XYZ file of C-alpha atoms in Angstrom:
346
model
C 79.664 -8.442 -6.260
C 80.411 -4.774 -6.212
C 83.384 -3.477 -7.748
C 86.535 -3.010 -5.696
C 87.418 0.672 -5.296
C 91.323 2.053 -5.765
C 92.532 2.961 -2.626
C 92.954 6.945 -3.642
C 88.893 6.619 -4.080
C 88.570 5.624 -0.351
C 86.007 7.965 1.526
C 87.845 10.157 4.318
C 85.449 11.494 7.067
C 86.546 13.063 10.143
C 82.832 13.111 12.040
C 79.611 12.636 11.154
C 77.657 15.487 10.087
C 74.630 17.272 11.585
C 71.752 16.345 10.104
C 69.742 19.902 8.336
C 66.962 18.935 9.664
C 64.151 16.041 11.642
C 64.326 12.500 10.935
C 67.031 10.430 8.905
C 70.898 12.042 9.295
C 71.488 13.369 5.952
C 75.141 11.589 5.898
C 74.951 7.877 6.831
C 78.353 5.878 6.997
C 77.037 2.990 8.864
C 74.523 0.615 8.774
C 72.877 0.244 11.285
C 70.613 -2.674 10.826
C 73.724 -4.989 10.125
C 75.211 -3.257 13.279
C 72.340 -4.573 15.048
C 72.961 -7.585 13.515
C 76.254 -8.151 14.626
C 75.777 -7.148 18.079
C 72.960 -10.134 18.725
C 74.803 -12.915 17.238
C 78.001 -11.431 19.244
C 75.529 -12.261 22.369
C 74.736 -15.525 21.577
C 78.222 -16.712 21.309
C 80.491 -19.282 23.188
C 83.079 -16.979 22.772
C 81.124 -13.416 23.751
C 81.785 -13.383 27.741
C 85.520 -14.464 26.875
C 85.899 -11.400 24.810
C 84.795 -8.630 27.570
C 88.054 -7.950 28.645
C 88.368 -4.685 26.236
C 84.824 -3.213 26.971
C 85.357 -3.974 30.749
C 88.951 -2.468 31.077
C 87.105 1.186 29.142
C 84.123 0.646 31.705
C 86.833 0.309 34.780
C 88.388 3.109 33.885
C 85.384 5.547 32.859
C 83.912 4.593 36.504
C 87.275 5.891 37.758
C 86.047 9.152 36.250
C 83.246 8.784 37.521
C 84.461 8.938 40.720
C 86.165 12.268 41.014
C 82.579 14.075 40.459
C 81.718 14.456 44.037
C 77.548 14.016 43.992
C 75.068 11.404 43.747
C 73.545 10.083 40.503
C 69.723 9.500 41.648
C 69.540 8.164 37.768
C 72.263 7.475 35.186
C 71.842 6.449 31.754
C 74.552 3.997 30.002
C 74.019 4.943 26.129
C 74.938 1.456 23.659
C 75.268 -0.382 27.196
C 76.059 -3.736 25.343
C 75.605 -6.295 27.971
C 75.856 -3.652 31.020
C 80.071 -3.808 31.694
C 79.270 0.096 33.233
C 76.340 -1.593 35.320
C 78.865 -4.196 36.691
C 82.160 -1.448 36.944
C 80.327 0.317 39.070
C 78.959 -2.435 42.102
C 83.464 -2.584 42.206
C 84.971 -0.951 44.369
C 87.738 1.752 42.876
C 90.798 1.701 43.849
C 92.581 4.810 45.338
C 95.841 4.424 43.702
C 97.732 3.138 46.340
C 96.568 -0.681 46.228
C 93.700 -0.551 48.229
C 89.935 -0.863 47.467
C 88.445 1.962 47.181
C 84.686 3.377 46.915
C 82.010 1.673 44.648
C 80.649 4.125 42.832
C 77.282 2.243 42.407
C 76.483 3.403 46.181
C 75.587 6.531 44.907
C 73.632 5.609 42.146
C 69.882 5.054 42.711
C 68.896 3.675 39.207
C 71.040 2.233 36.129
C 69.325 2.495 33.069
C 70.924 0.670 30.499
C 70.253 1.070 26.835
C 71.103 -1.118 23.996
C 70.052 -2.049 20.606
C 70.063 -5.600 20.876
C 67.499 -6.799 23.139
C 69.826 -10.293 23.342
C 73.109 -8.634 24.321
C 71.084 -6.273 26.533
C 69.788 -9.290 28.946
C 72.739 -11.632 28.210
C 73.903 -10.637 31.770
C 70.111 -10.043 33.590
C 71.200 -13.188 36.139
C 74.642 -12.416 36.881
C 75.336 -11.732 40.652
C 75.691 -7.994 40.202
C 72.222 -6.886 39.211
C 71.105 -7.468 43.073
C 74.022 -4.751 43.812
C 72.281 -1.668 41.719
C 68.998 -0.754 40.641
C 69.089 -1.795 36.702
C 66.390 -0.667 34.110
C 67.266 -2.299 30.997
C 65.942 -0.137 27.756
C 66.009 -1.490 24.384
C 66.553 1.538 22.375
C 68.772 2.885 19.563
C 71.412 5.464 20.720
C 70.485 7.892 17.811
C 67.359 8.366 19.289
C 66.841 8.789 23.049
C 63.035 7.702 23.794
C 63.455 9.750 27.010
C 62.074 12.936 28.469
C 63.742 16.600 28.647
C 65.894 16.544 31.849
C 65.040 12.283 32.644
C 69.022 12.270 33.842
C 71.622 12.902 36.489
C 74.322 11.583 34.548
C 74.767 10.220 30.954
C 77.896 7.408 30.262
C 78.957 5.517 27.401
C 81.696 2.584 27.039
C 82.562 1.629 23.473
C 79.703 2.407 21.372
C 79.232 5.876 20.193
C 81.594 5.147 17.304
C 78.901 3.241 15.090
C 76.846 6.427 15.587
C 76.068 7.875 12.457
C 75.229 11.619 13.369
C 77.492 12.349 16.207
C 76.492 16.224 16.741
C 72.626 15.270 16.644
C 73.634 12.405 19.241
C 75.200 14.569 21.632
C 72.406 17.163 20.856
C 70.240 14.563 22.513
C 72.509 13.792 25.358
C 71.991 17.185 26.301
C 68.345 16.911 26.209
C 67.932 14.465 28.797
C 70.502 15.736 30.809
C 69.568 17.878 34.027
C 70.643 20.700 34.520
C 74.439 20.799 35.830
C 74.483 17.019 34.772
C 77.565 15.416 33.307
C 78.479 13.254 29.942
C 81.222 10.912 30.809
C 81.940 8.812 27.999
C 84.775 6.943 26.431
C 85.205 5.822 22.271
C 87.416 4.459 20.159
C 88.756 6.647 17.983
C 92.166 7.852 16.161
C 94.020 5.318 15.179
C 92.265 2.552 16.441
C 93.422 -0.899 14.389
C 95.485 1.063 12.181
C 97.851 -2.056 11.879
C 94.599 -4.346 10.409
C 93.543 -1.395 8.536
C 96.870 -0.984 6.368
C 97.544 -4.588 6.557
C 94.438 -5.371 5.214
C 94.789 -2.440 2.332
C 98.149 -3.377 1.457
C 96.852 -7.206 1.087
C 93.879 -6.611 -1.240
C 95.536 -4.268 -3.123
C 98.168 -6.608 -4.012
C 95.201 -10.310 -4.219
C 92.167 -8.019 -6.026
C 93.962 -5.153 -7.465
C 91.588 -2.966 -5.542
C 90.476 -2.224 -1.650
C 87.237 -2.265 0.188
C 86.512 -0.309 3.567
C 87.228 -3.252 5.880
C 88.068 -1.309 9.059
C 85.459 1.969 10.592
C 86.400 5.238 9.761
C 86.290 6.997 13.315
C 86.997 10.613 15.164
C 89.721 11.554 16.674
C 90.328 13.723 19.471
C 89.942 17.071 18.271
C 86.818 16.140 16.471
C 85.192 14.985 19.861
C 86.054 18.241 21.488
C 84.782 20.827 18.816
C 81.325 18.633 19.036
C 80.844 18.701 22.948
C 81.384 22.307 22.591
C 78.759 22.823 20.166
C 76.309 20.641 21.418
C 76.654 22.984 24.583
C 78.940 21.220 27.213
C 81.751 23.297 29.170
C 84.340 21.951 31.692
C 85.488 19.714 28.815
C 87.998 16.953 29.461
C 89.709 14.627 26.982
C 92.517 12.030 27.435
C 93.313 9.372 25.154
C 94.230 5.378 26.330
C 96.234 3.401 23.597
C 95.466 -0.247 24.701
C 98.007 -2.619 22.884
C 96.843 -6.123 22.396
C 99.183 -8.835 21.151
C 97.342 -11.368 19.311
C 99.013 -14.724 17.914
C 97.749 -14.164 14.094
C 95.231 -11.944 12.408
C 92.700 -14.637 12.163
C 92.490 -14.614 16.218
C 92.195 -10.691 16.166
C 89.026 -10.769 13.749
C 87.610 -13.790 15.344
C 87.882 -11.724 19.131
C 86.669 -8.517 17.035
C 83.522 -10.322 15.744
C 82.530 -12.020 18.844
C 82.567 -8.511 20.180
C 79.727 -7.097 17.912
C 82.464 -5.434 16.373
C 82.621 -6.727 12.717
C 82.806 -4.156 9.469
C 79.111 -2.056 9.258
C 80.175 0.412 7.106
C 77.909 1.305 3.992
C 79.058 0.381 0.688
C 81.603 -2.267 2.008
C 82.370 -5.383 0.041
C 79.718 -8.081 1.084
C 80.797 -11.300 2.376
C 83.930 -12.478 4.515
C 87.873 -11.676 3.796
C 89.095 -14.362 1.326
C 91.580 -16.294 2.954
C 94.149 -15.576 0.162
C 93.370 -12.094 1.325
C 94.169 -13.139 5.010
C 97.366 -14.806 4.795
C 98.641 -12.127 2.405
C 97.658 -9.602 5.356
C 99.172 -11.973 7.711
C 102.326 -11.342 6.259
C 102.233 -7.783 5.605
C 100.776 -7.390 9.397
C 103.752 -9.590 10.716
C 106.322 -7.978 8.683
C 105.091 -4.488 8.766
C 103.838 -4.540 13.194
C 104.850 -7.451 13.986
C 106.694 -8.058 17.876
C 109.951 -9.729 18.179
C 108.523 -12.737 19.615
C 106.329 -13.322 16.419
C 102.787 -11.920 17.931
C 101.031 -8.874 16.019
C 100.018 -6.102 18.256
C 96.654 -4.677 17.771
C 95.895 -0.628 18.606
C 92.882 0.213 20.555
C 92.618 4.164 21.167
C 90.269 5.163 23.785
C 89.049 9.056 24.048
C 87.732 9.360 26.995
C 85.209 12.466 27.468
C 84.127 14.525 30.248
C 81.592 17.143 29.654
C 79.293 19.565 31.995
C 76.699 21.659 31.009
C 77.320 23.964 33.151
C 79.814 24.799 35.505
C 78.962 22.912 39.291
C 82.649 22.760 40.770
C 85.559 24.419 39.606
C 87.221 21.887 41.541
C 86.026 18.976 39.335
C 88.179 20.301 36.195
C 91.464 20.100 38.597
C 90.426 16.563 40.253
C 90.288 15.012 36.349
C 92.996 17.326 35.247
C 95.298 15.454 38.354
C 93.562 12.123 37.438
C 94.744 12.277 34.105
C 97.912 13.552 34.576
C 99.176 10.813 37.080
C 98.254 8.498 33.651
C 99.790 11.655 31.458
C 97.390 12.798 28.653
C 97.790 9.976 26.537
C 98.488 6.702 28.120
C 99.878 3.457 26.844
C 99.147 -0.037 28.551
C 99.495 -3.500 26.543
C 97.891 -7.366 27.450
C 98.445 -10.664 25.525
C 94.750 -11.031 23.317
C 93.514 -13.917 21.620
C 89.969 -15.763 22.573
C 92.066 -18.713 24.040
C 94.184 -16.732 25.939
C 91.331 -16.461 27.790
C 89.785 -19.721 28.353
């Protein structure tokens, strides 16, 4: 067992680095072999459809994006597609903010190419009703290397992944390699503060049961971070909102038991091995409840999206005022909240 670090030891990292040169990134805080990992037996679980209401509400939303840019995609690439929620956002029709069904932004795509790690989560879907509605190409790939040529790409989105990516400036660096010319990167991550109430909870509990913490939640990138690294990897017309989704689980134990049957269990290198003690659990129970808790005895749970909108170069000057109005009906960071909990779904 590896020692427990003090807290004060903890590393701190804002982004990824860029890597100095070909091959493996030269700062690694994930692994991504266990990520991999995680992400098949996530597909293989009872519980794994159940839990798609977070990745599908970001994919709903990012297609709404999608919508203001005024062109065809003859071919789109979803980067870390999971089990294609983008795919199935966009055979839906969007609505037009008045309560009526809108336009499915699917109509104007000729082919979906959807790329995933896991080859199981990546065809856990390939029956589903919705792949007759779209042109799909499913691509088992790992987003920190796009096996694709210069300029393969009308458009490039990505729903929930690109924060287990370990080099985020050579990552975007690729994006724009496959990109067309005039093509745009419309992406959403979580980022911020995301589970900041597990995060201390958990802290605060193993501090007090071990005398020492492990990493136990991702260290991610916030807003500012995103927008200094689209502008360097060469993207203009930038765009960046934030969504803080608010789930209210019943205990913690149903908030890590919906967060590993999303694929999204602790992959960070040099963690503690093996699961939370369950001394460890109730003590963050507690602290979670007393610290977060709601009035009605439920602990809230923090999701922050970023959503990103990059071109790179300028098409329509239009386009920056349509998101710019999009965003602002939601203002620039928005706050919506659902009851969580795998058998609140059942």
């Amino acid at each position: 067992m590896p020692p427990l670090r003090p807290l004060s030891y903890l590393p701190l990292r804002r982004f990824a680095t860029a890597s100095p040169g070909p091959g493996t990134p030269a700062f690694q805080v994930f692994n991504r072999h266990t990520k991999l990992l995680q992400r098949q037996r996530a597909a293989i679980s009872p519980l794994s459809r159940t839990t798609d209401y977070l990745r599908d509400h970001v994919a709903r939303d990012l297609v709404e994006r999608l919508l203001v840019i005024n062109r065809r995609f003859p071919r789109i690439l979803d980067l870390g597609a999971g089990a294609c929620n983008i795919g199935r956002a966009l055979t839906l029709p969007v609505g037009d903010g008045e309560g009526q069904p809108g336009e499915k932004v699917g109509d104007r795509v000729e082919k979906y190419v959807a790329g995933e790690v896991s080859e199981k989560l990546l065809y856990r879907d390939v029956d589903a009703d919705w792949n007759r509605n779209i042109d799909v190409e499913r691509v088992v790939m790992d987003e920190e290397s796009l096996p694709f040529d210069e300029g393969s790409f009308d458009a490039v989105v990505s729903a929930g992944s690109m924060h287990w990516i370990n080099d985020l400036p050579r990552a975007l660096r690729e994006v724009n390699r496959v990109l067309k010319p005039d093509a745009p990167i419309v992406a959403a991550m979580f980022g911020g503060d995301t589970l900041y109430e597990l995060r201390t909870s958990l802290q605060l509990a193993e501090q007090e049961r071990m005398g020492g913490v492990s990493p136990r939640v991702s260290p991610l990138a916030d807003t500012r971070d995103m927008g200094g690294l689209l502008d360097k990897a060469g993207f203009k017309l930038l765009t960046i909102d934030v969504d803080d989704v608010v789930i209210d689980f019943p205990d913690v134990f149903a908030l890590m038991l919906d967060l590993q049957a999303m694929g999204e269990g602790n992959a960070v290198l040099g963690r503690k091995e093996g699961q939370v003690s369950r001394d460890v659990l109730m003590a963050a129970q507690g602290i979670y409840k007393a610290l977060h808790g709601n009035e009605d005895g439920s602990l809230p749970a923090t999701f922050r999206v970023i959503y990103m909108v990059g071109l790179l170069h300028i098409i329509q000057k239009i386009l920056l005022l349509t998101v710019d109005r999009l965003v602002g009906r939601r203002a620039r960071t928005s706050r919506s909240r659902w009851r969580g909990g795998v058998h609140s779904f059942r």
